[in-house]
PDB file of C-alpha atoms in Angstrom:
ATOM      1  CA  UNK E  17      99.663  84.138  87.216  1.00 91.00           C
ATOM      2  CA  UNK E  18     103.619  82.064  88.998  1.00 95.00           C
ATOM      3  CA  UNK E  19     100.589  79.770  91.462  1.00 97.00           C
ATOM      4  CA  UNK E  20      99.842  79.038  88.334  1.00 96.00           C
ATOM      5  CA  UNK E  21     102.345  78.513  85.493  1.00 95.00           C
ATOM      6  CA  UNK E  22     103.760  76.092  88.994  1.00 97.00           C
ATOM      7  CA  UNK E  23     100.724  73.701  88.169  1.00 96.00           C
ATOM      8  CA  UNK E  24     101.847  73.283  84.697  1.00 95.00           C
ATOM      9  CA  UNK E  25     105.987  72.896  85.225  1.00 95.00           C
ATOM     10  CA  UNK E  26     104.527  70.257  88.134  1.00 96.00           C
ATOM     11  CA  UNK E  27     102.601  67.663  85.795  1.00 95.00           C
ATOM     12  CA  UNK E  28     104.886  67.531  83.468  1.00 95.00           C
ATOM     13  CA  UNK E  29     106.805  64.119  82.926  1.00 95.00           C
ATOM     14  CA  UNK E  30     110.067  65.956  83.349  1.00 94.00           C
ATOM     15  CA  UNK E  31     110.526  69.440  85.152  1.00 92.00           C
ATOM     16  CA  UNK E  32     113.409  71.638  84.666  1.00 93.00           C
ATOM     17  CA  UNK E  33     116.472  71.625  86.132  1.00 93.00           C
ATOM     18  CA  UNK E  34     115.280  75.938  86.571  1.00 94.00           C
ATOM     19  CA  UNK E  35     112.790  78.150  85.988  1.00 96.00           C
ATOM     20  CA  UNK E  36     113.283  81.953  84.534  1.00 96.00           C
ATOM     21  CA  UNK E  37     110.410  84.319  86.347  1.00 97.00           C
ATOM     22  CA  UNK E  38     109.139  87.923  84.254  1.00 97.00           C
ATOM     23  CA  UNK E  39     109.012  88.723  87.736  1.00 97.00           C
ATOM     24  CA  UNK E  40     109.706  88.028  91.655  1.00 97.00           C
ATOM     25  CA  UNK E  41     106.114  88.443  92.405  1.00 97.00           C
ATOM     26  CA  UNK E  42     105.294  85.408  90.068  1.00 98.00           C
ATOM     27  CA  UNK E  43     108.833  84.118  90.957  1.00 98.00           C
ATOM     28  CA  UNK E  44     107.024  83.386  95.050  1.00 98.00           C
ATOM     29  CA  UNK E  45     103.658  82.402  93.605  1.00 97.00           C
ATOM     30  CA  UNK E  46     106.206  79.488  91.765  1.00 98.00           C
ATOM     31  CA  UNK E  47     108.247  78.625  94.363  1.00 98.00           C
ATOM     32  CA  UNK E  48     105.211  78.455  96.978  1.00 97.00           C
ATOM     33  CA  UNK E  49     102.894  76.153  94.455  1.00 98.00           C
ATOM     34  CA  UNK E  50     106.332  73.464  94.569  1.00 97.00           C
ATOM     35  CA  UNK E  51     106.893  73.580  98.537  1.00 97.00           C
ATOM     36  CA  UNK E  52     103.105  73.199  99.052  1.00 97.00           C
ATOM     37  CA  UNK E  53     104.324  69.505  97.000  1.00 97.00           C
ATOM     38  CA  UNK E  54     107.033  68.869  98.344  1.00 97.00           C
ATOM     39  CA  UNK E  55     108.831  69.916  95.885  1.00 96.00           C
ATOM     40  CA  UNK E  56     112.668  70.868  96.922  1.00 96.00           C
ATOM     41  CA  UNK E  57     113.507  74.397  95.736  1.00 96.00           C
ATOM     42  CA  UNK E  58     117.142  75.059  94.678  1.00 96.00           C
ATOM     43  CA  UNK E  59     117.859  70.749  95.413  1.00 94.00           C
ATOM     44  CA  UNK E  60     114.561  69.712  91.862  1.00 95.00           C
ATOM     45  CA  UNK E  61     113.857  72.534  90.623  1.00 95.00           C
ATOM     46  CA  UNK E  62     115.550  76.625  90.733  1.00 96.00           C
ATOM     47  CA  UNK E  63     113.905  79.938  90.825  1.00 97.00           C
ATOM     48  CA  UNK E  64     115.120  83.216  89.283  1.00 97.00           C
ATOM     49  CA  UNK E  65     112.953  86.366  89.415  1.00 97.00           C
ATOM     50  CA  UNK E  66     113.371  90.042  88.340  1.00 96.00           C
ATOM     51  CA  UNK E  67     113.687  93.066  89.469  1.00 95.00           C
ATOM     52  CA  UNK E  68     114.804  92.891  92.821  1.00 96.00           C
ATOM     53  CA  UNK E  69     111.854  93.287  94.821  1.00 95.00           C
ATOM     54  CA  UNK E  70     112.496  93.652  99.171  1.00 94.00           C
ATOM     55  CA  UNK E  71     109.457  90.540  98.937  1.00 94.00           C
ATOM     56  CA  UNK E  72     112.401  88.360  97.299  1.00 96.00           C
ATOM     57  CA  UNK E  73     114.378  89.300 100.300  1.00 94.00           C
ATOM     58  CA  UNK E  74     112.101  88.077 102.555  1.00 95.00           C
ATOM     59  CA  UNK E  75     110.889  85.048 101.101  1.00 94.00           C
ATOM     60  CA  UNK E  76     112.096  81.158 102.458  1.00 94.00           C
ATOM     61  CA  UNK E  77     114.018  80.557 100.522  1.00 95.00           C
ATOM     62  CA  UNK E  78     115.608  84.421  99.155  1.00 96.00           C
ATOM     63  CA  UNK E  79     114.557  84.856  95.432  1.00 97.00           C
ATOM     64  CA  UNK E  80     117.891  84.467  93.340  1.00 97.00           C
ATOM     65  CA  UNK E  81     116.968  87.451  90.761  1.00 97.00           C
ATOM     66  CA  UNK E  82     118.545  89.918  88.923  1.00 96.00           C
ATOM     67  CA  UNK E  83     118.746  93.845  90.455  1.00 96.00           C
ATOM     68  CA  UNK E  84     117.683  96.675  87.593  1.00 94.00           C
ATOM     69  CA  UNK E  85     118.527 100.585  88.064  1.00 95.00           C
ATOM     70  CA  UNK E  86     114.157 101.387  88.751  1.00 92.00           C
ATOM     71  CA  UNK E  87     115.683 105.196  90.141  1.00 94.00           C
ATOM     72  CA  UNK E  88     118.261 105.178  87.068  1.00 96.00           C
ATOM     73  CA  UNK E  89     115.306 104.365  84.284  1.00 94.00           C
ATOM     74  CA  UNK E  90     112.749 106.677  85.380  1.00 96.00           C
ATOM     75  CA  UNK E  91     115.143 109.416  86.115  1.00 96.00           C
ATOM     76  CA  UNK E  92     116.227 109.127  82.640  1.00 94.00           C
ATOM     77  CA  UNK E  93     112.394 108.742  81.749  1.00 92.00           C
ATOM     78  CA  UNK E  94     111.827 112.206  82.892  1.00 94.00           C
ATOM     79  CA  UNK E  95     114.677 113.389  81.338  1.00 92.00           C
ATOM     80  CA  UNK E  96     114.344 112.655  78.515  1.00 90.00           C
ATOM     81  CA  UNK E  97     109.970 113.182  78.592  1.00 90.00           C
ATOM     82  CA  UNK E  98     111.101 117.018  79.743  1.00 91.00           C
ATOM     83  CA  UNK E  99     113.667 117.292  76.749  1.00 89.00           C
ATOM     84  CA  UNK E 100     110.685 115.875  74.349  1.00 88.00           C
ATOM     85  CA  UNK E 101     108.540 118.204  75.712  1.00 90.00           C
ATOM     86  CA  UNK E 102     111.461 121.574  75.601  1.00 91.00           C
ATOM     87  CA  UNK E 103     111.926 120.532  72.196  1.00 87.00           C
ATOM     88  CA  UNK E 104     109.292 119.152  70.138  1.00 81.00           C
ATOM     89  CA  UNK E 105     111.087 116.129  69.329  1.00 79.00           C
ATOM     90  CA  UNK E 106     110.120 112.238  69.013  1.00 78.00           C
ATOM     91  CA  UNK E 107     113.726 111.557  68.150  1.00 79.00           C
ATOM     92  CA  UNK E 108     114.038 107.495  69.894  1.00 82.00           C
ATOM     93  CA  UNK E 109     115.893 107.141  72.137  1.00 82.00           C
ATOM     94  CA  UNK E 110     118.317 103.569  73.408  1.00 89.00           C
ATOM     95  CA  UNK E 111     119.976 103.208  76.693  1.00 91.00           C
ATOM     96  CA  UNK E 112     121.829 100.532  78.327  1.00 93.00           C
ATOM     97  CA  UNK E 113     121.779  99.925  81.928  1.00 94.00           C
ATOM     98  CA  UNK E 114     123.837  97.615  83.942  1.00 94.00           C
ATOM     99  CA  UNK E 115     122.230  95.332  86.223  1.00 94.00           C
ATOM    100  CA  UNK E 116     122.979  92.740  88.804  1.00 95.00           C
ATOM    101  CA  UNK E 117     122.338  89.304  89.233  1.00 94.00           C
ATOM    102  CA  UNK E 118     121.748  89.009  93.544  1.00 95.00           C
ATOM    103  CA  UNK E 119     122.767  85.133  94.034  1.00 94.00           C
ATOM    104  CA  UNK E 120     120.063  83.919  96.846  1.00 95.00           C
ATOM    105  CA  UNK E 121     119.083  80.485  97.903  1.00 95.00           C
ATOM    106  CA  UNK E 122     116.503  79.672  95.381  1.00 96.00           C
ATOM    107  CA  UNK E 123     119.054  78.676  92.969  1.00 94.00           C
ATOM    108  CA  UNK E 124     122.263  76.471  93.752  1.00 85.00           C
ATOM    109  CA  UNK E 125     125.479  78.106  93.607  1.00 67.00           C
ATOM    110  CA  UNK E 126     126.142  76.377  90.172  1.00 61.00           C
ATOM    111  CA  UNK E 127     123.480  80.366  90.001  1.00 52.00           C
ATOM    112  CA  UNK E 128     126.935  81.738  90.985  1.00 53.00           C
ATOM    113  CA  UNK E 129     128.748  82.060  87.142  1.00 52.00           C
ATOM    114  CA  UNK E 130     130.002  85.464  86.017  1.00 47.00           C
ATOM    115  CA  UNK E 131     126.860  86.948  84.768  1.00 46.00           C
ATOM    116  CA  UNK E 132     127.346  90.784  82.624  1.00 45.00           C
ATOM    117  CA  UNK E 133     125.135  92.126  80.339  1.00 44.00           C
TER     118      UNK E 133
END
């Protein structure tokens, strides 16, 4: 889907300066399309992914991404599920997990601004 989306962006009269993909696989597909058309990353367009899978570090250029604490989120989801089953409760819960911007070469140095959520 990133590859297909890139085709639409590529045809725009004025491409954006950067895109934020829903995940790193989509970001990689987007970048592949652009690189195949000689669009320079990050000079012509910056790309940011989400989830910090290993591909983001291996892909060239490395994909700037948002790293999320997957193990911690899964642990909490299981804990809440077991608690709901044992106590037969349907109480809603909101949790906030700390994430991190991992800056790699798919963005220029302006992506290194302080990021906190």
